Coordinates of N, CA, C and O in Angstrom, one line a residue:
M1 N 124.0 110.3 88.1 CA 124.7 110.0 89.3 C 125.4 108.6 89.1 O 124.7 107.7 88.6
K2 N 126.6 108.6 89.5 CA 127.3 107.3 89.4 C 126.8 106.3 90.5 O 126.3 106.7 91.5
A3 N 127.0 105.0 90.2 CA 126.5 104.0 91.0 C 127.0 104.0 92.4 O 126.3 103.9 93.4
N4 N 128.3 104.3 92.6 CA 128.9 104.4 93.9 C 128.3 105.5 94.7 O 128.1 105.4 95.9
K5 N 128.0 106.7 94.1 CA 127.4 107.8 94.8 C 125.9 107.5 95.1 O 125.4 107.8 96.2
F6 N 125.3 106.8 94.2 CA 123.9 106.3 94.5 C 123.9 105.4 95.7 O 123.0 105.6 96.6
D7 N 124.8 104.4 95.7 CA 124.8 103.5 96.8 C 125.1 104.2 98.1 O 124.5 103.9 99.2
E8 N 126.0 105.2 98.1 CA 126.4 105.9 99.3 C 125.2 106.7 99.8 O 124.9 106.7 101.0
A9 N 124.4 107.4 98.9 CA 123.3 108.1 99.3 C 122.2 107.2 99.9 O 121.6 107.5 100.9
F10 N 122.0 106.0 99.3 CA 121.1 105.0 99.8 C 121.5 104.6 101.2 O 120.7 104.6 102.1
D11 N 122.8 104.2 101.3 CA 123.3 103.7 102.6 C 123.2 104.7 103.7 O 122.9 104.4 104.9
E12 N 123.5 106.0 103.4 CA 123.5 107.0 104.4 C 122.2 107.7 104.5 O 122.0 108.7 105.3
N13 N 121.2 107.3 103.7 CA 119.9 107.9 103.7 C 120.0 109.4 103.6 O 119.3 110.2 104.3
Q14 N 120.9 109.9 102.7 CA 121.2 111.3 102.6 C 120.0 112.1 102.0 O 119.7 113.2 102.4
D15 N 119.5 111.6 100.9 CA 118.4 112.3 100.3 C 117.5 111.3 99.6 O 117.7 110.1 99.6
D16 N 116.4 111.8 99.0 CA 115.5 110.9 98.3 C 116.1 110.4 97.0 O 116.3 111.1 96.0
I17 N 116.4 109.1 97.0 CA 117.1 108.5 95.9 C 116.1 108.3 94.7 O 116.6 108.1 93.6
L18 N 114.8 108.3 95.0 CA 113.9 108.1 93.9 C 114.0 109.2 92.8 O 113.7 108.9 91.6
E19 N 114.4 110.4 93.2 CA 114.6 111.4 92.2 C 115.6 111.1 91.2 O 115.7 111.7 90.1
H20 N 116.5 110.1 91.5 CA 117.6 109.8 90.5 C 117.2 108.5 89.7 O 118.0 108.0 88.9
L21 N 116.0 108.0 89.8 CA 115.6 106.9 89.1 C 114.5 107.2 88.1 O 113.6 108.0 88.3
D22 N 114.5 106.5 86.9 CA 113.5 106.6 85.9 C 112.6 105.4 86.1 O 112.9 104.3 85.7
L23 N 111.4 105.6 86.7 CA 110.5 104.5 87.1 C 109.4 104.3 86.0 O 108.6 103.5 86.1
T24 N 109.5 105.1 84.9 CA 108.5 105.0 83.9 C 108.4 103.6 83.2 O 107.4 103.2 82.7
K25 N 109.5 102.9 83.2 CA 109.6 101.6 82.6 C 109.8 100.5 83.6 O 110.1 99.4 83.2
A26 N 109.6 100.8 84.8 CA 109.9 99.8 85.9 C 108.8 98.7 85.8 O 107.6 99.0 85.5
K27 N 109.2 97.4 86.0 CA 108.3 96.3 85.9 C 108.6 95.4 87.1 O 109.7 95.3 87.6
R28 N 107.5 94.7 87.5 CA 107.7 93.7 88.5 C 107.9 92.4 87.9 O 107.0 91.9 87.2
P29 N 109.0 91.7 88.1 CA 109.2 90.4 87.5 C 108.1 89.4 87.9 O 107.7 89.4 89.1
L30 N 107.6 88.6 87.0 CA 106.6 87.6 87.3 C 105.3 88.2 87.8 O 104.5 87.5 88.5
Q31 N 105.1 89.5 87.5 CA 103.8 90.1 88.0 C 103.0 90.7 86.9 O 102.5 91.8 87.0
S32 N 103.0 90.0 85.7 CA 102.2 90.6 84.6 C 100.8 90.6 85.0 O 100.3 89.8 85.9
Q33 N 100.1 91.5 84.5 CA 98.7 91.7 84.9 C 97.7 91.4 83.8 O 98.0 91.6 82.6
R34 N 96.6 90.9 84.2 CA 95.5 90.6 83.2 C 94.2 91.2 83.8 O 94.0 91.1 85.0
R35 N 93.4 91.8 83.0 CA 92.2 92.4 83.5 C 91.0 91.4 83.5 O 90.9 90.6 82.6
V36 N 90.3 91.4 84.6 CA 89.1 90.5 84.7 C 87.9 91.4 85.1 O 88.1 92.4 85.8
N37 N 86.7 91.0 84.8 CA 85.5 91.7 85.2 C 84.8 90.8 86.1 O 84.6 89.6 85.8
V38 N 84.4 91.3 87.3 CA 83.7 90.5 88.3 C 82.5 91.3 88.7 O 82.6 92.5 89.1
D39 N 81.3 90.7 88.7 CA 80.1 91.4 89.2 C 79.9 91.0 90.7 O 80.0 89.9 91.1
F40 N 79.8 92.1 91.5 CA 79.5 91.9 92.9 C 78.2 92.5 93.3 O 77.7 93.5 92.7
P41 N 77.5 91.9 94.3 CA 76.3 92.5 94.8 C 76.5 93.9 95.4 O 77.6 94.2 95.9
S42 N 75.5 94.8 95.3 CA 75.7 96.1 95.8 C 76.2 96.2 97.2 O 77.0 97.0 97.6
W43 N 75.6 95.3 98.1 CA 76.0 95.4 99.5 C 77.5 95.1 99.7 O 78.1 95.6 100.5
M44 N 78.0 94.2 98.8 CA 79.5 93.9 98.9 C 80.3 95.1 98.4 O 81.3 95.4 99.1
I45 N 79.9 95.7 97.4 CA 80.6 96.9 96.9 C 80.6 98.0 98.0 O 81.7 98.6 98.3
D46 N 79.5 98.2 98.7 CA 79.4 99.2 99.7 C 80.3 98.8 100.9 O 81.0 99.7 101.4
S47 N 80.4 97.6 101.3 CA 81.2 97.1 102.3 C 82.7 97.3 102.0 O 83.5 97.7 102.8
L48 N 83.0 96.9 100.7 CA 84.4 97.1 100.3 C 84.8 98.6 100.3 O 85.9 98.9 100.7
D49 N 83.9 99.4 99.8 CA 84.2 100.9 99.8 C 84.4 101.4 101.2 O 85.3 102.2 101.4
R50 N 83.6 101.0 102.1 CA 83.7 101.5 103.5 C 85.1 101.0 104.1 O 85.8 101.8 104.7
E51 N 85.4 99.8 103.9 CA 86.7 99.3 104.5 C 87.9 99.9 103.8 O 88.9 100.3 104.4
A52 N 87.8 100.1 102.4 CA 88.9 100.7 101.7 C 89.1 102.1 102.2 O 90.2 102.6 102.4
S53 N 88.0 102.9 102.4 CA 88.0 104.2 102.9 C 88.6 104.3 104.3 O 89.4 105.2 104.6
R54 N 88.2 103.3 105.1 CA 88.7 103.3 106.5 C 90.2 103.2 106.6 O 90.8 103.8 107.4
I55 N 90.8 102.3 105.7 CA 92.2 102.2 105.8 C 93.0 103.0 104.8 O 94.2 102.9 104.7
G56 N 92.3 103.8 103.9 CA 92.9 104.7 103.0 C 93.5 104.1 101.8 O 94.5 104.6 101.3
V57 N 92.8 103.1 101.2 CA 93.2 102.5 99.9 C 92.1 102.5 99.0 O 90.9 102.8 99.3
T58 N 92.3 102.1 97.7 CA 91.3 102.0 96.8 C 90.5 100.7 96.9 O 91.1 99.7 97.5
R59 N 89.4 100.6 96.3 CA 88.6 99.4 96.3 C 89.4 98.3 95.6 O 89.5 97.2 96.1
Q60 N 90.0 98.6 94.5 CA 90.8 97.6 93.8 C 92.0 97.1 94.6 O 92.2 95.9 94.7
S61 N 92.6 98.0 95.4 CA 93.7 97.5 96.2 C 93.3 96.6 97.3 O 93.9 95.5 97.6
I62 N 92.1 96.9 98.0 CA 91.7 96.0 99.0 C 91.3 94.6 98.5 O 91.5 93.6 99.1
I63 N 90.7 94.6 97.3 CA 90.3 93.4 96.7 C 91.5 92.5 96.4 O 91.6 91.3 96.7
K64 N 92.5 93.2 95.8 CA 93.8 92.4 95.5 C 94.4 91.9 96.7 O 94.9 90.7 96.7
V65 N 94.5 92.7 97.8 CA 95.2 92.2 99.0 C 94.4 91.1 99.6 O 95.0 90.1 100.0
W66 N 93.1 91.2 99.7 CA 92.3 90.2 100.3 C 92.4 88.9 99.5 O 92.5 87.8 100.1
L67 N 92.3 89.0 98.2 CA 92.4 87.8 97.4 C 93.8 87.1 97.5 O 93.9 85.9 97.7
A68 N 94.8 88.0 97.5 CA 96.2 87.4 97.7 C 96.3 86.7 99.0 O 96.9 85.6 99.1
E69 N 95.8 87.3 100.1 CA 95.9 86.7 101.4 C 95.2 85.3 101.4 O 95.7 84.4 102.0
R70 N 94.0 85.3 100.8 CA 93.2 84.1 100.8 C 93.9 83.0 100.0 O 94.0 81.8 100.4
L71 N 94.4 83.4 98.8 CA 95.1 82.4 98.0 C 96.4 81.9 98.6 O 96.7 80.7 98.6
E72 N 97.1 82.7 99.3 CA 98.3 82.3 100.0 C 97.9 81.4 101.2 O 98.6 80.3 101.4
S73 N 96.9 81.7 101.9 CA 96.4 80.8 102.9 C 96.0 79.4 102.4 O 96.3 78.4 103.0
Q74 N 95.3 79.4 101.3 CA 94.9 78.1 100.7 C 96.1 77.4 100.2 O 96.2 76.1 100.4
E75 N 97.1 78.0 99.7 CA 98.3 77.4 99.2 C 99.0 76.8 100.4 O 99.5 75.6 100.3
N76 N 99.1 77.5 101.5 CA 99.8 77.0 102.7 C 99.0 75.8 103.2 O 99.6 74.8 103.7
K77 N 97.7 75.9 103.2 CA 96.9 74.8 103.8 C 97.1 73.5 102.9 O 97.3 72.5 103.5
H78 N 97.1 73.6 101.6 CA 97.2 72.5 100.8 C 98.6 71.9 100.8 O 98.9 70.7 100.7
H79 N 99.6 72.8 101.0 CA 101.0 72.4 101.1 C 101.2 71.5 102.4 O 101.9 70.6 102.3
H80 N 100.6 71.9 103.5 CA 100.8 71.2 104.7 C 100.0 69.9 104.7 O 100.3 69.0 105.5
E81 N 98.9 69.8 103.9 CA 98.2 68.5 103.8 C 98.9 67.4 103.1 O 98.6 66.3 103.3
S82 N 99.7 67.8 102.2 CA 100.4 66.8 101.3 C 101.7 66.3 101.9 O 102.1 66.6 102.9

């Protein structure tokens, strides 16, 4: 599909444009990942699993989102203090 046709399909929401993309090599800039292992108490895993199930995401997803929210909050707090 030519770029102008792709743009037109996107702008007009004609069809699913994802079928025209090869996402196998897609990367998020500045989002390289590193694996870490963290031990949690059983009660915490159970609570994480219940909350993840309640909102329909994986345990890993909820951990990432909650950590990101906390880190962003801390960053904002420290930024306003200086």
